[in-house]
């Protein structure tokens, strides 16, 4: 059996380029593309076939070194993680990349089937090969998917962070005076960023007064009020006086109902009133 496994491995390694070409042709035959997409695919064809051949070759190596399955698993895991990241960066959807799994299985087994028939392998020996190869394929799919999803999550987190930073824009109005228009809901994560960015931007702009306009904040509960008070208190410690504007009637009613006190905080109806107060 050991000799037969080695012979199967040698065949896969010997024919990996041909298997990769046939696999790629089969895979792309049913894909509908625009003329532009077809041109892009043609440019990348040689590179993709090479990647496919490398992956197929790993199974040849696995059969040759079947007594050291752990080492083979590590190689396949490394390839799958790197390829998952690369294909994500190329913008290829996960569902499309996962369709490749069936084609790899089909074409690897087609090549193995031909060799096993030539070697006249018994059913028990064939099943041993199946129990060896299929877990490797399944493991590669798992590692590939996890890598792809990880890169996707990192990208989403980066995009979210960039969005949050843009959602805390301190805009200078005149010398020493700036405005922070808040829009949308304020959750714990945004509240933390609000504290950090407001202090940093106010210091960079050398503000003496900041107009905090909350006309775009839909909900003001005890958590939101507490966070706003903390920001105002922190600003006062660096010499910035804060004026709150834009408290809508329904928000004012909520503040009163919740018993939130605005003692010591300067409040104006709108930005115009606040600006007039500062330059009156």
Short mmCIF file of C-alpha atoms in Angstrom, two decimals:
data_model
loop_
_atom_site.label_atom_id
_atom_site.label_comp_id
_atom_site.label_asym_id
_atom_site.label_seq_id
_atom_site.Cartn_x
_atom_site.Cartn_y
_atom_site.Cartn_z
CA UNK A 1 0.00 0.00 0.00
CA UNK A 2 2.84 2.38 0.82
CA UNK A 3 4.37 1.89 -2.60
CA UNK A 4 1.02 2.43 -4.32
CA UNK A 5 0.45 5.68 -2.38
CA UNK A 6 3.85 6.89 -3.56
CA UNK A 7 3.02 5.99 -7.17
CA UNK A 8 -0.23 7.95 -6.92
CA UNK A 9 1.67 10.91 -5.50
CA UNK A 10 4.21 10.80 -8.30
CA UNK A 11 1.43 10.81 -10.88
CA UNK A 12 -0.25 13.85 -9.32
CA UNK A 13 3.04 15.76 -9.22
CA UNK A 14 3.90 14.76 -12.76
CA UNK A 15 0.52 15.81 -14.13
CA UNK A 16 -0.32 18.75 -11.84
CA UNK A 17 0.02 21.37 -14.60
CA UNK A 18 -2.22 19.43 -16.98
CA UNK A 19 -4.76 18.78 -14.21
CA UNK A 20 -4.74 22.48 -13.34
CA UNK A 21 -5.34 23.50 -16.98
CA UNK A 22 -8.22 21.03 -17.41
CA UNK A 23 -9.70 22.08 -14.08
CA UNK A 24 -9.51 25.77 -14.98
CA UNK A 25 -11.08 25.18 -18.38
CA UNK A 26 -13.89 23.18 -16.80
CA UNK A 27 -14.40 25.79 -14.08
CA UNK A 28 -14.59 28.75 -16.46
CA UNK A 29 -16.77 27.07 -19.09
CA UNK A 30 -20.00 27.90 -17.26
CA UNK A 31 -19.08 31.39 -16.06
CA UNK A 32 -20.90 34.28 -17.74
CA UNK A 33 -18.73 37.38 -18.13
CA UNK A 34 -18.79 40.70 -19.92
CA UNK A 35 -16.19 41.43 -22.58
CA UNK A 36 -14.20 43.51 -20.08
CA UNK A 37 -14.35 40.77 -17.44
CA UNK A 38 -13.28 38.21 -20.02
CA UNK A 39 -10.24 40.30 -20.93
CA UNK A 40 -9.28 40.63 -17.26
CA UNK A 41 -9.71 36.88 -16.75
CA UNK A 42 -7.51 36.12 -19.75
CA UNK A 43 -4.75 38.32 -18.35
CA UNK A 44 -4.81 36.44 -15.04
CA UNK A 45 -5.29 32.96 -16.49
CA UNK A 46 -1.64 31.87 -16.39
CA UNK A 47 -1.25 33.07 -12.79
CA UNK A 48 -4.44 31.33 -11.66
CA UNK A 49 -3.46 28.05 -13.36
CA UNK A 50 -0.09 28.22 -11.61
CA UNK A 51 -1.84 28.70 -8.25
CA UNK A 52 -4.10 25.75 -9.00
CA UNK A 53 -1.11 23.59 -9.97
CA UNK A 54 0.67 24.47 -6.71
CA UNK A 55 -2.37 23.40 -4.72
CA UNK A 56 -2.79 20.15 -6.65
CA UNK A 57 0.91 19.46 -6.17
CA UNK A 58 0.43 19.59 -2.40
CA UNK A 59 -1.76 16.48 -2.66
CA UNK A 60 0.93 14.73 -4.66
CA UNK A 61 3.42 15.57 -1.92
CA UNK A 62 0.92 14.40 0.68
CA UNK A 63 0.66 10.97 -0.95
CA UNK A 64 4.44 10.67 -1.25
CA UNK A 65 4.84 11.61 2.43
CA UNK A 66 1.67 9.89 3.67
CA UNK A 67 3.39 8.80 6.88
CA UNK A 68 3.75 12.46 7.94
CA UNK A 69 0.20 13.76 7.63
CA UNK A 70 0.68 16.57 10.18
CA UNK A 71 3.37 18.21 8.05
CA UNK A 72 1.11 17.94 5.00
CA UNK A 73 -1.76 19.53 6.93
CA UNK A 74 0.50 22.46 7.85
CA UNK A 75 1.51 23.04 4.22
CA UNK A 76 -2.09 22.90 2.98
CA UNK A 77 -3.22 25.17 5.82
CA UNK A 78 -0.52 27.73 4.97
CA UNK A 79 -1.40 27.68 1.26
CA UNK A 80 -5.13 27.97 1.97
CA UNK A 81 -4.71 30.93 4.34
CA UNK A 82 -2.42 32.83 1.97
CA UNK A 83 -4.64 32.16 -1.04
CA UNK A 84 -7.79 33.12 0.88
CA UNK A 85 -6.24 36.50 1.67
CA UNK A 86 -4.97 37.04 -1.87
CA UNK A 87 -8.31 36.22 -3.52
CA UNK A 88 -10.10 38.52 -1.08
CA UNK A 89 -7.75 41.36 -2.08
CA UNK A 90 -8.55 40.65 -5.73
CA UNK A 91 -12.22 41.20 -4.91
CA UNK A 92 -13.39 37.70 -5.82
CA UNK A 93 -16.59 36.82 -3.86
CA UNK A 94 -16.34 33.98 -1.34
CA UNK A 95 -19.20 32.01 -2.88
CA UNK A 96 -17.41 32.02 -6.23
CA UNK A 97 -14.11 30.88 -4.76
CA UNK A 98 -15.78 28.07 -2.80
CA UNK A 99 -17.22 26.68 -6.02
CA UNK A 100 -13.63 25.75 -6.90
CA UNK A 101 -13.63 23.10 -4.17
CA UNK A 102 -15.89 20.78 -6.14
CA UNK A 103 -13.71 21.14 -9.24
CA UNK A 104 -10.53 20.35 -7.32
CA UNK A 105 -12.14 17.27 -5.84
CA UNK A 106 -13.45 16.17 -9.23
CA UNK A 107 -10.21 16.56 -11.17
CA UNK A 108 -7.86 15.26 -8.46
CA UNK A 109 -9.99 12.16 -8.09
CA UNK A 110 -10.26 11.72 -11.84
CA UNK A 111 -6.47 11.55 -12.07
CA UNK A 112 -6.25 9.24 -9.05
CA UNK A 113 -8.98 7.00 -10.42
CA UNK A 114 -7.06 6.45 -13.65
CA UNK A 115 -3.91 5.55 -11.70
CA UNK A 116 -5.74 3.27 -9.27
CA UNK A 117 -7.31 1.37 -12.15
CA UNK A 118 -3.89 0.95 -13.77
CA UNK A 119 -2.51 -0.35 -10.46
CA UNK A 120 -5.58 -2.60 -10.03
CA UNK A 121 -5.95 -1.46 -6.46
CA UNK A 122 -8.38 -3.34 -4.25
CA UNK A 123 -11.46 -1.65 -2.78
CA UNK A 124 -9.97 -1.58 0.73
CA UNK A 125 -6.86 0.18 -0.60
CA UNK A 126 -8.96 2.66 -2.57
CA UNK A 127 -10.92 3.56 0.57
CA UNK A 128 -7.66 4.20 2.42
CA UNK A 129 -6.73 6.74 -0.24
CA UNK A 130 -10.18 8.32 0.02
CA UNK A 131 -9.90 8.58 3.81
CA UNK A 132 -6.49 10.20 3.32
CA UNK A 133 -7.27 12.72 0.55
CA UNK A 134 -10.79 13.91 1.40
CA UNK A 135 -9.97 15.20 4.93
CA UNK A 136 -7.10 17.20 3.41
CA UNK A 137 -9.47 18.77 0.89
CA UNK A 138 -12.04 19.53 3.62
CA UNK A 139 -9.36 21.06 5.85
CA UNK A 140 -8.12 23.26 3.02
CA UNK A 141 -11.66 24.55 2.39
CA UNK A 142 -12.09 25.34 6.09
CA UNK A 143 -8.75 27.19 6.34
CA UNK A 144 -9.40 29.08 3.11
CA UNK A 145 -12.86 30.20 4.26
CA UNK A 146 -11.62 31.28 7.70
CA UNK A 147 -8.79 33.29 6.14
CA UNK A 148 -11.14 34.98 3.67
CA UNK A 149 -13.65 35.84 6.41
CA UNK A 150 -10.86 37.18 8.64
CA UNK A 151 -9.67 39.58 5.92
CA UNK A 152 -13.28 40.58 5.30
CA UNK A 153 -13.82 41.32 9.00
CA UNK A 154 -10.63 43.38 9.20
CA UNK A 155 -11.75 45.41 6.18
CA UNK A 156 -15.17 46.01 7.74
CA UNK A 157 -13.59 47.09 11.03
CA UNK A 158 -11.27 49.49 9.22
CA UNK A 159 -14.19 50.92 7.25
CA UNK A 160 -16.22 51.25 10.44
CA UNK A 161 -13.35 53.00 12.19
CA UNK A 162 -12.93 55.40 9.29
CA UNK A 163 -16.67 56.10 9.32
CA UNK A 164 -16.64 56.72 13.07
CA UNK A 165 -13.74 59.13 12.75
CA UNK A 166 -15.60 61.03 10.04
CA UNK A 167 -18.64 61.13 12.32
CA UNK A 168 -16.76 63.32 14.82
CA UNK A 169 -15.87 66.38 12.71
CA UNK A 170 -14.83 69.46 14.70
CA UNK A 171 -15.18 72.36 12.23
CA UNK A 172 -13.57 75.75 12.94
CA UNK A 173 -16.02 78.70 12.61
CA UNK A 174 -13.78 81.58 13.62
CA UNK A 175 -10.64 82.14 15.64
CA UNK A 176 -10.92 80.02 18.77
CA UNK A 177 -14.47 78.85 17.98
CA UNK A 178 -15.44 75.50 16.52
CA UNK A 179 -18.55 73.40 16.08
CA UNK A 180 -19.13 69.67 16.45
CA UNK A 181 -22.36 68.63 14.70
CA UNK A 182 -23.42 65.21 15.97
CA UNK A 183 -25.68 63.09 13.76
CA UNK A 184 -27.18 59.66 14.46
CA UNK A 185 -27.09 57.44 17.50
CA UNK A 186 -24.30 57.48 20.06
CA UNK A 187 -23.31 54.02 21.27
CA UNK A 188 -20.49 53.12 23.66
CA UNK A 189 -17.91 52.74 20.89
CA UNK A 190 -18.75 56.03 19.25
CA UNK A 191 -18.87 57.74 22.65
CA UNK A 192 -15.29 56.66 23.34
CA UNK A 193 -14.16 57.97 19.95
CA UNK A 194 -16.15 61.14 20.56
CA UNK A 195 -14.13 61.80 23.69
CA UNK A 196 -10.76 61.09 22.04
CA UNK A 197 -11.34 62.92 18.76
CA UNK A 198 -13.06 65.97 20.26
CA UNK A 199 -10.23 66.57 22.71
CA UNK A 200 -7.56 66.00 20.07
CA UNK A 201 -9.16 68.17 17.39
CA UNK A 202 -10.06 70.96 19.83
CA UNK A 203 -6.46 71.09 21.03
CA UNK A 204 -5.08 71.04 17.47
CA UNK A 205 -7.40 73.86 16.42
CA UNK A 206 -6.56 75.81 19.62
CA UNK A 207 -10.23 76.35 20.45
CA UNK A 208 -11.47 78.33 23.39
CA UNK A 209 -15.15 77.55 22.70
CA UNK A 210 -16.87 74.55 21.12
CA UNK A 211 -20.49 74.53 19.99
CA UNK A 212 -21.84 70.99 20.47
CA UNK A 213 -24.86 70.72 18.19
CA UNK A 214 -27.04 67.67 18.92
CA UNK A 215 -29.94 68.51 16.59
CA UNK A 216 -29.09 65.39 14.58
CA UNK A 217 -29.05 63.02 17.58
CA UNK A 218 -32.28 61.06 17.59
CA UNK A 219 -32.10 59.61 21.10
CA UNK A 220 -30.70 61.18 24.27
CA UNK A 221 -30.92 58.79 27.21
CA UNK A 222 -28.97 58.65 30.47
CA UNK A 223 -26.00 56.94 28.78
CA UNK A 224 -25.79 59.51 25.99
CA UNK A 225 -26.21 62.40 28.44
CA UNK A 226 -23.53 60.95 30.71
CA UNK A 227 -21.09 60.63 27.81
CA UNK A 228 -21.77 64.18 26.64
CA UNK A 229 -21.21 65.48 30.17
CA UNK A 230 -17.90 63.64 30.34
CA UNK A 231 -16.80 65.19 27.04
CA UNK A 232 -17.80 68.66 28.26
CA UNK A 233 -15.95 68.13 31.54
CA UNK A 234 -12.83 66.89 29.75
CA UNK A 235 -12.92 69.88 27.40
CA UNK A 236 -13.11 72.25 30.35
CA UNK A 237 -9.90 70.71 31.70
CA UNK A 238 -8.04 71.78 28.56
CA UNK A 239 -9.59 75.26 28.64
CA UNK A 240 -12.43 74.78 26.14
CA UNK A 241 -15.90 76.05 27.08
CA UNK A 242 -18.81 74.16 25.56
CA UNK A 243 -22.22 75.35 24.42
CA UNK A 244 -24.91 72.77 23.64
CA UNK A 245 -27.33 73.62 20.82
CA UNK A 246 -30.08 71.86 18.90
CA UNK A 247 -32.04 70.18 21.70
CA UNK A 248 -35.27 69.26 19.93
CA UNK A 249 -38.61 69.42 21.83
CA UNK A 250 -38.99 65.63 22.08
CA UNK A 251 -35.41 65.31 23.32
CA UNK A 252 -36.01 68.08 25.87
CA UNK A 253 -39.07 66.17 27.11
CA UNK A 254 -37.02 62.97 27.44
CA UNK A 255 -34.30 64.82 29.37
CA UNK A 256 -36.87 66.19 31.84
CA UNK A 257 -38.62 62.82 32.19
CA UNK A 258 -35.34 61.07 32.92
CA UNK A 259 -34.40 63.74 35.44
CA UNK A 260 -31.18 64.63 33.64
CA UNK A 261 -29.75 67.87 34.99
CA UNK A 262 -27.96 70.37 32.73
CA UNK A 263 -26.79 72.53 35.63
CA UNK A 264 -23.68 74.51 34.79
CA UNK A 265 -23.92 73.75 31.07
CA UNK A 266 -24.61 76.60 28.66
CA UNK A 267 -27.50 75.78 26.30
CA UNK A 268 -28.74 77.70 23.26
CA UNK A 269 -31.60 76.95 20.89
CA UNK A 270 -29.47 76.80 17.77
CA UNK A 271 -26.00 77.39 16.36
CA UNK A 272 -26.85 80.96 15.29
CA UNK A 273 -27.75 81.97 18.87
CA UNK A 274 -24.56 80.39 20.20
CA UNK A 275 -22.42 82.13 17.58
CA UNK A 276 -24.11 85.47 18.31
CA UNK A 277 -23.50 84.97 22.02
CA UNK A 278 -19.79 84.41 21.44
CA UNK A 279 -19.38 87.37 19.09
CA UNK A 280 -21.96 89.72 20.55
#
